[in-house]
Amino acid sequence: MIIPRGKKLIPTEASPSAAEPLDEFKLRDELRQLRTGIPDAPWLNPIVSVAFGLSRRLEAGEITLADVRALAMRLMDRALLNRARGLRERVGYSESGGESDAFSALVSKTIADSGNDLEAFKKAWARARSGIVLTAHPTFGISESLAAQMVEIAASGSELASDRARLPHRPDEPIDLPYEHRRAQSAIVNLRNALEGLLNRFYSVAHEPFGDAAFSVKPKLATIASWVGYDLDGRTDITWLDSFKLRLREKLTSLSDIRQRFLLTKHRLGEQPNVERISRQLTGKLDLAIAAAQEQVQALDSIGKKDHAALAKAANIISASDSYNLTSVAPLVELIDQLIGVVEAHQMKRSLAALRGLIEATGLGTSHIHVRINAAQLDNALRALIREPWTNNTSERRAVQNLAEHIKKAVARPETVNFGTLELETATAIRQFALIAQIKKHVDRETPIRFLIAECESPATVMIAVLLARLFDVADIVDISPLFETPEGLERGARLMEDLLEEETYRDYVRGRGRMSIQTGFSDAGRFIGQVAATLEIERLHLSIAEAVKKAGLSDIETLIFSTHGESMGRGAHPGNIRKRLSYVLPQEVRRRFKKHGQPLKHETSFQGGDGFMFFSDTTLTTQTMATVIRDAFEVDDTIDPFYADENLSLDFFLRLRAYQQNLFSHSGYRAMLGAFGPNLLFKTGSRAVKRQSDVTTALDRGDPSRMRAIPNNAILQQFGYVANVVAGLGYATGYDKERFIALAKQSPRLIDILEMVARGKQLSSLNAIGANAYIFDAGFWASRASWGREQQFEAAFRQLSRALLSDMRTSEINRLVHHMRIDAIDLHAILEGIGIEGGKIPDDTRLEVDLLQAVRLTLIMHIFIIAARLPRFAPRNDMSYETVLDRAISLDIPEVVEFMRQAFPYRSEGTITGEDFEEKATYRPHGIDEYGRLERELLAPMQDTYELVREIGTGISHHFGAFG
């Protein structure tokens, strides 16, 4: 068995007491028992059966919503505990040092490999081979407080204390850009601490063979970067001023942090005159730089909206403060080098060298930054910049040739900009390059800035970026990186890079930078063609790029591959440890190919949003993670994987799998599933919109994957209980070669990695869960509840629901999808069993608890439906009819329904007029007061509260999958 599954669930203090009317363990056993009856009753759905039983008890008053909430909380708490334990295992936490000790062993190995030669050792560590990038993807699914509890459990190995306050399983509100930036910067604090700690370890190991000469080594362990506050792809709410102020504040934070770290060391350096003199120079330079940054931040904070006079004043203050501003780390590094030379104790030399390494790694900001825009914005910028006919079609070869000529002109005559330029410029791409120019001029003139181009499908788009970099004289610090994530982009990516490498102006640019950068997106690619097919497609792209670089004669240039993936299996995160995660997105064959060609390779990987930041929410977890990331880049397995030797089988497998997933993508049942509730099952987990702009009218329209972003797409698959873009299609893809495929998989580490992820996804997935969520859209279900006469008080509501759903296609379409995927799942289980991987054919306790959460939530959704069917009728108003309100409620658009009903039936709970205020007596009391109050108390407030619990249970389900979306 390759993946350990179903580890015993951690007991919690929240186990049911004797007084609890709902016992989750009995309900879990009921689910298990019901499953045994399916072979004799194929129509049986255990989740529906349990949910129906709970629904009848709830509507009859035998149990209360408080009882259901208590049951759900116990299940969610236990899921959180197991998620925390999973985080601990994924980072390789060990009381004895774990990955940190392994990092020390790596340093020792590189010393041995260099033959104890200092220069050879320096060369081994002369460049960063790996990087960590924090993004603001909307995965802030739990509050900061709950995340802190989870991290504490992961770091300490403890459990929830009985006296710890129960926290809801929901995100903070509001989640805006400042919130996301603060969370990212909190993670960066731990990353900086971890990096300095690992640098100390590095020098401790290196000092043994090299003595004090070790401190002349300036190792590049890894880079830290963030695009939070600088990513404009798909959003228009971040202005150039927002980004510049963030970068300036990051600089201020970094300078203050460096000063504080130095002061902690300074008092131990000794009192020799040279030491004190250089220390005063260093603190003085830092103090001046901090004062300049503070003055600049204050000036920018004084700018109001459209206040051009204040902008000009602030700009002039910034220009004036440049006389004592610091825009390079070189003066700081030079002074620290002098201190290392004059202090005596090697422990102090080590501390100073580690601080120097931190400064060199992060520059004058807290980290590097990535700027991101969309390819279309670059194309639009070209038309604004060069008004010639050829700019209307950049897909033609002539466009690249024309751009090359304009690049040569820009090299000879670069432009200058000021803050007025930024304010006046309307073309986003041009404005972003002008922003980089101002950052280079006033904030940091050396630290690299990545320029990411989303949805890049043409070499001309990259050339436009090179043109703008040359035009604004920032080509020396900007790494332009096309992002390949769409099916078209992945298919054309290799050819696109080959075309670029044929252009002299592009080759000159990458030679000047010393690297060529690309980004590959697993999340969106997995949405379109399935996660496994996307991974194999991206791997093929990487291998082709290695060949293209070799062909271009640029093997001395570093190739930087940035793997952008999420924290869930559906978005490219392997469920194993960090090493598995890294080797999944950049397999050994790719590393081996670059090594074979003698091409330097750097691999960066993303950690996205709140879920990704949890790896860096504690210094110990951060150090373990960073140590693993650094070590991974040094390890290349030269053994040829048989998966690549059998090219016919591997290619056929890939093509069939991609075809299956593409057919699934367009399957009406798949769209009905995604659109059944749409994102209404989910909390808002980020500041960016979850939908791409479009007019959505029906469930099928709402479920169109092309109109939905990858994170909510994956989140809905989790909520329906089946991560189809991970597990579906493997059975079909093996075709008639199953035995041959099984034999190959047993010998192929690459295939085992892939199948481990598929197996874990299948262990957690249940086609019964999809069917159960579809069942409540079945008019026959509600008609049956009305026909037996056992719930007479709700008979009218059941009949109303049945009538409303008679023409609804969700149940039938989703059931067609279930049958389609079940056939494939049969083959998948056979393949996994043949290889010896557990695929969850018989659910363990963990899966049964996921199913139980599904059943509890289904009970609550039934409750919402019943309430909705009891809402009073009204005359149509504002294009809203009673039927429209009921339809919205059935799609769980509850906030809109409640808001509309409160407007239509206003209830005054405060300030009501009383008869005592009037001398004239009246015997009639308006009945609307009582009726509207009853509507609020008995229908609207319970509907709203139930809906919030429905969404909270969704968070509990995501705990089991280890991430949101």
Short mmCIF file of C-alpha atoms in Angstrom, two decimals, residues 699-874:
data_model
loop_
_atom_site.label_atom_id
_atom_site.label_comp_id
_atom_site.label_asym_id
_atom_site.label_seq_id
_atom_site.Cartn_x
_atom_site.Cartn_y
_atom_site.Cartn_z
CA ALA A 699 -27.94 26.56 -13.91
CA LEU A 700 -26.23 25.30 -17.05
CA ASP A 701 -25.00 28.81 -17.86
CA ARG A 702 -23.92 29.33 -14.27
CA GLY A 703 -22.01 26.04 -14.40
CA ASP A 704 -20.09 26.77 -17.60
CA PRO A 705 -16.48 26.10 -16.52
CA SER A 706 -15.17 28.69 -18.97
CA ARG A 707 -17.10 31.37 -17.08
CA MET A 708 -15.80 30.30 -13.71
CA ARG A 709 -12.38 30.74 -12.16
CA ALA A 710 -10.37 27.68 -11.23
CA ILE A 711 -10.67 28.01 -7.46
CA PRO A 712 -14.49 28.10 -7.22
CA ASN A 713 -14.59 25.43 -9.95
CA ASN A 714 -12.50 23.10 -7.80
CA ALA A 715 -14.28 24.14 -4.62
CA ILE A 716 -17.64 23.13 -6.08
CA LEU A 717 -16.24 19.75 -7.12
CA GLN A 718 -15.08 19.25 -3.52
CA GLN A 719 -18.49 20.29 -2.21
CA PHE A 720 -20.25 17.81 -4.48
CA GLY A 721 -17.89 15.17 -3.14
CA TYR A 722 -16.05 14.09 -6.28
CA VAL A 723 -12.85 15.74 -7.58
CA ALA A 724 -13.61 14.76 -11.15
CA ASN A 725 -10.74 16.71 -12.70
CA VAL A 726 -8.32 14.56 -10.69
CA VAL A 727 -9.80 11.06 -10.63
CA ALA A 728 -11.96 10.82 -13.75
CA GLY A 729 -10.63 9.40 -17.01
CA LEU A 730 -7.76 7.22 -15.80
CA GLY A 731 -9.73 4.06 -16.43
CA TYR A 732 -10.64 5.17 -19.94
CA ALA A 733 -7.12 6.44 -20.67
CA THR A 734 -5.50 3.02 -20.28
CA GLY A 735 -7.74 1.66 -23.04
CA TYR A 736 -7.09 -1.98 -23.88
CA ASP A 737 -3.56 -1.82 -22.46
CA LYS A 738 -4.49 -2.06 -18.79
CA GLU A 739 -2.16 -4.96 -18.01
CA ARG A 740 0.69 -3.30 -19.86
CA PHE A 741 -0.06 -0.04 -18.07
CA ILE A 742 -0.11 -1.74 -14.66
CA ALA A 743 3.21 -3.44 -15.38
CA LEU A 744 4.73 -0.11 -16.44
CA ALA A 745 3.35 1.75 -13.43
CA LYS A 746 4.95 -0.71 -11.00
CA GLN A 747 8.35 0.23 -12.42
CA SER A 748 7.80 3.96 -12.98
CA PRO A 749 8.33 6.42 -10.10
CA ARG A 750 6.71 9.13 -12.20
CA LEU A 751 3.53 7.15 -12.76
CA ILE A 752 3.43 6.14 -9.10
CA ASP A 753 3.58 9.81 -8.08
CA ILE A 754 0.66 10.58 -10.37
CA LEU A 755 -1.38 7.56 -9.31
CA GLU A 756 -0.80 8.29 -5.63
CA MET A 757 -2.53 11.62 -6.10
CA VAL A 758 -5.34 10.07 -8.11
CA ALA A 759 -5.78 7.39 -5.45
CA ARG A 760 -5.92 9.94 -2.65
CA GLY A 761 -8.51 11.91 -4.58
CA LYS A 762 -10.54 8.76 -5.10
CA GLN A 763 -10.32 7.82 -1.41
CA LEU A 764 -12.04 11.08 -0.56
CA SER A 765 -14.48 11.11 -3.49
CA SER A 766 -17.95 9.62 -3.61
CA LEU A 767 -20.26 9.39 -6.57
CA ASN A 768 -23.03 8.87 -4.03
CA ALA A 769 -22.33 12.38 -2.77
CA ILE A 770 -22.89 13.84 -6.24
CA GLY A 771 -26.11 11.86 -6.57
CA ALA A 772 -27.27 12.95 -3.12
CA ASN A 773 -26.72 16.62 -3.88
CA ALA A 774 -28.67 16.19 -7.12
CA TYR A 775 -31.51 14.30 -5.43
CA ILE A 776 -33.13 17.35 -3.87
CA PHE A 777 -33.82 18.78 -7.32
CA ASP A 778 -35.99 15.74 -8.10
CA ALA A 779 -39.65 16.73 -8.20
CA GLY A 780 -40.56 13.12 -7.42
CA PHE A 781 -38.76 13.23 -4.08
CA TRP A 782 -40.89 16.13 -2.88
CA ALA A 783 -44.08 14.70 -4.37
CA SER A 784 -43.42 11.45 -2.48
CA ARG A 785 -42.99 13.32 0.79
CA ALA A 786 -46.35 14.94 0.15
CA SER A 787 -48.13 11.74 -0.87
CA TRP A 788 -47.63 9.62 2.24
CA GLY A 789 -49.34 12.02 4.60
CA ARG A 790 -46.78 11.58 7.37
CA GLU A 791 -45.73 15.26 7.32
CA GLN A 792 -49.11 16.87 6.78
CA GLN A 793 -48.11 20.27 8.13
CA PHE A 794 -45.64 20.60 5.23
CA GLU A 795 -47.70 18.96 2.51
CA ALA A 796 -48.39 22.27 0.77
CA ALA A 797 -44.68 23.13 0.80
CA PHE A 798 -43.75 19.73 -0.62
CA ARG A 799 -46.32 20.10 -3.40
CA GLN A 800 -45.04 23.59 -4.18
CA LEU A 801 -41.47 22.33 -4.43
CA SER A 802 -42.55 19.44 -6.64
CA ARG A 803 -44.35 21.79 -9.03
CA ALA A 804 -41.41 24.19 -9.13
CA LEU A 805 -38.99 21.38 -9.99
CA LEU A 806 -41.08 19.49 -12.55
CA SER A 807 -39.20 20.98 -15.47
CA ASP A 808 -35.84 21.20 -13.67
CA MET A 809 -33.13 19.18 -15.44
CA ARG A 810 -30.47 19.22 -12.75
CA THR A 811 -31.24 15.80 -11.28
CA SER A 812 -31.39 13.96 -14.60
CA GLU A 813 -28.34 15.70 -16.07
CA ILE A 814 -26.19 15.19 -12.98
CA ASN A 815 -27.27 11.55 -12.72
CA ARG A 816 -26.19 11.02 -16.33
CA LEU A 817 -22.79 12.38 -15.33
CA VAL A 818 -22.64 10.06 -12.32
CA HIS A 819 -23.35 7.00 -14.48
CA HIS A 820 -20.75 8.15 -17.02
CA MET A 821 -18.05 8.52 -14.36
CA ARG A 822 -19.01 5.34 -12.49
CA ILE A 823 -18.08 3.23 -15.50
CA ASP A 824 -14.66 4.87 -15.54
CA ALA A 825 -14.31 4.48 -11.74
CA ILE A 826 -14.76 0.72 -12.06
CA ASP A 827 -11.70 0.55 -14.29
CA LEU A 828 -9.77 2.96 -12.06
CA HIS A 829 -10.26 0.76 -9.01
CA ALA A 830 -9.12 -2.27 -10.98
CA ILE A 831 -5.95 -0.45 -12.07
CA LEU A 832 -5.13 0.77 -8.56
CA GLU A 833 -5.71 -2.67 -7.09
CA GLY A 834 -3.51 -4.20 -9.78
CA ILE A 835 -0.67 -1.85 -8.85
CA GLY A 836 -1.20 -2.22 -5.11
CA ILE A 837 -2.49 1.27 -4.30
CA GLU A 838 -5.51 1.69 -2.05
CA GLY A 839 -8.19 3.66 -3.88
CA GLY A 840 -10.94 3.75 -1.28
CA LYS A 841 -13.29 1.25 -2.85
CA ILE A 842 -14.48 0.44 0.66
CA PRO A 843 -14.73 3.79 2.49
CA ASP A 844 -12.79 4.21 5.72
CA ASP A 845 -13.88 6.29 8.72
CA THR A 846 -12.50 9.48 7.19
CA ARG A 847 -14.53 9.11 4.00
CA LEU A 848 -17.61 8.16 5.97
CA GLU A 849 -17.27 11.37 7.98
CA VAL A 850 -17.10 13.34 4.73
CA ASP A 851 -20.28 11.53 3.66
CA LEU A 852 -21.87 12.32 7.02
CA LEU A 853 -21.07 16.01 6.61
CA GLN A 854 -22.72 15.77 3.18
CA ALA A 855 -25.80 14.20 4.76
CA VAL A 856 -26.03 16.83 7.49
CA ARG A 857 -25.69 19.63 4.96
CA LEU A 858 -28.29 18.00 2.72
CA THR A 859 -30.66 17.97 5.69
CA LEU A 860 -30.14 21.70 6.11
CA ILE A 861 -30.62 22.41 2.41
CA MET A 862 -33.91 20.48 2.54
CA HIS A 863 -34.86 22.69 5.49
CA ILE A 864 -34.11 25.82 3.44
CA PHE A 865 -36.17 24.50 0.53
CA ILE A 866 -39.13 23.82 2.84
CA ILE A 867 -38.90 27.29 4.35
CA ALA A 868 -38.70 28.83 0.87
CA ALA A 869 -41.84 26.99 -0.22
CA ARG A 870 -43.69 28.48 2.79
CA LEU A 871 -42.85 32.10 1.93
CA PRO A 872 -45.96 34.25 1.37
CA ARG A 873 -47.00 35.10 -2.14
CA PHE A 874 -46.82 38.68 -3.35
#
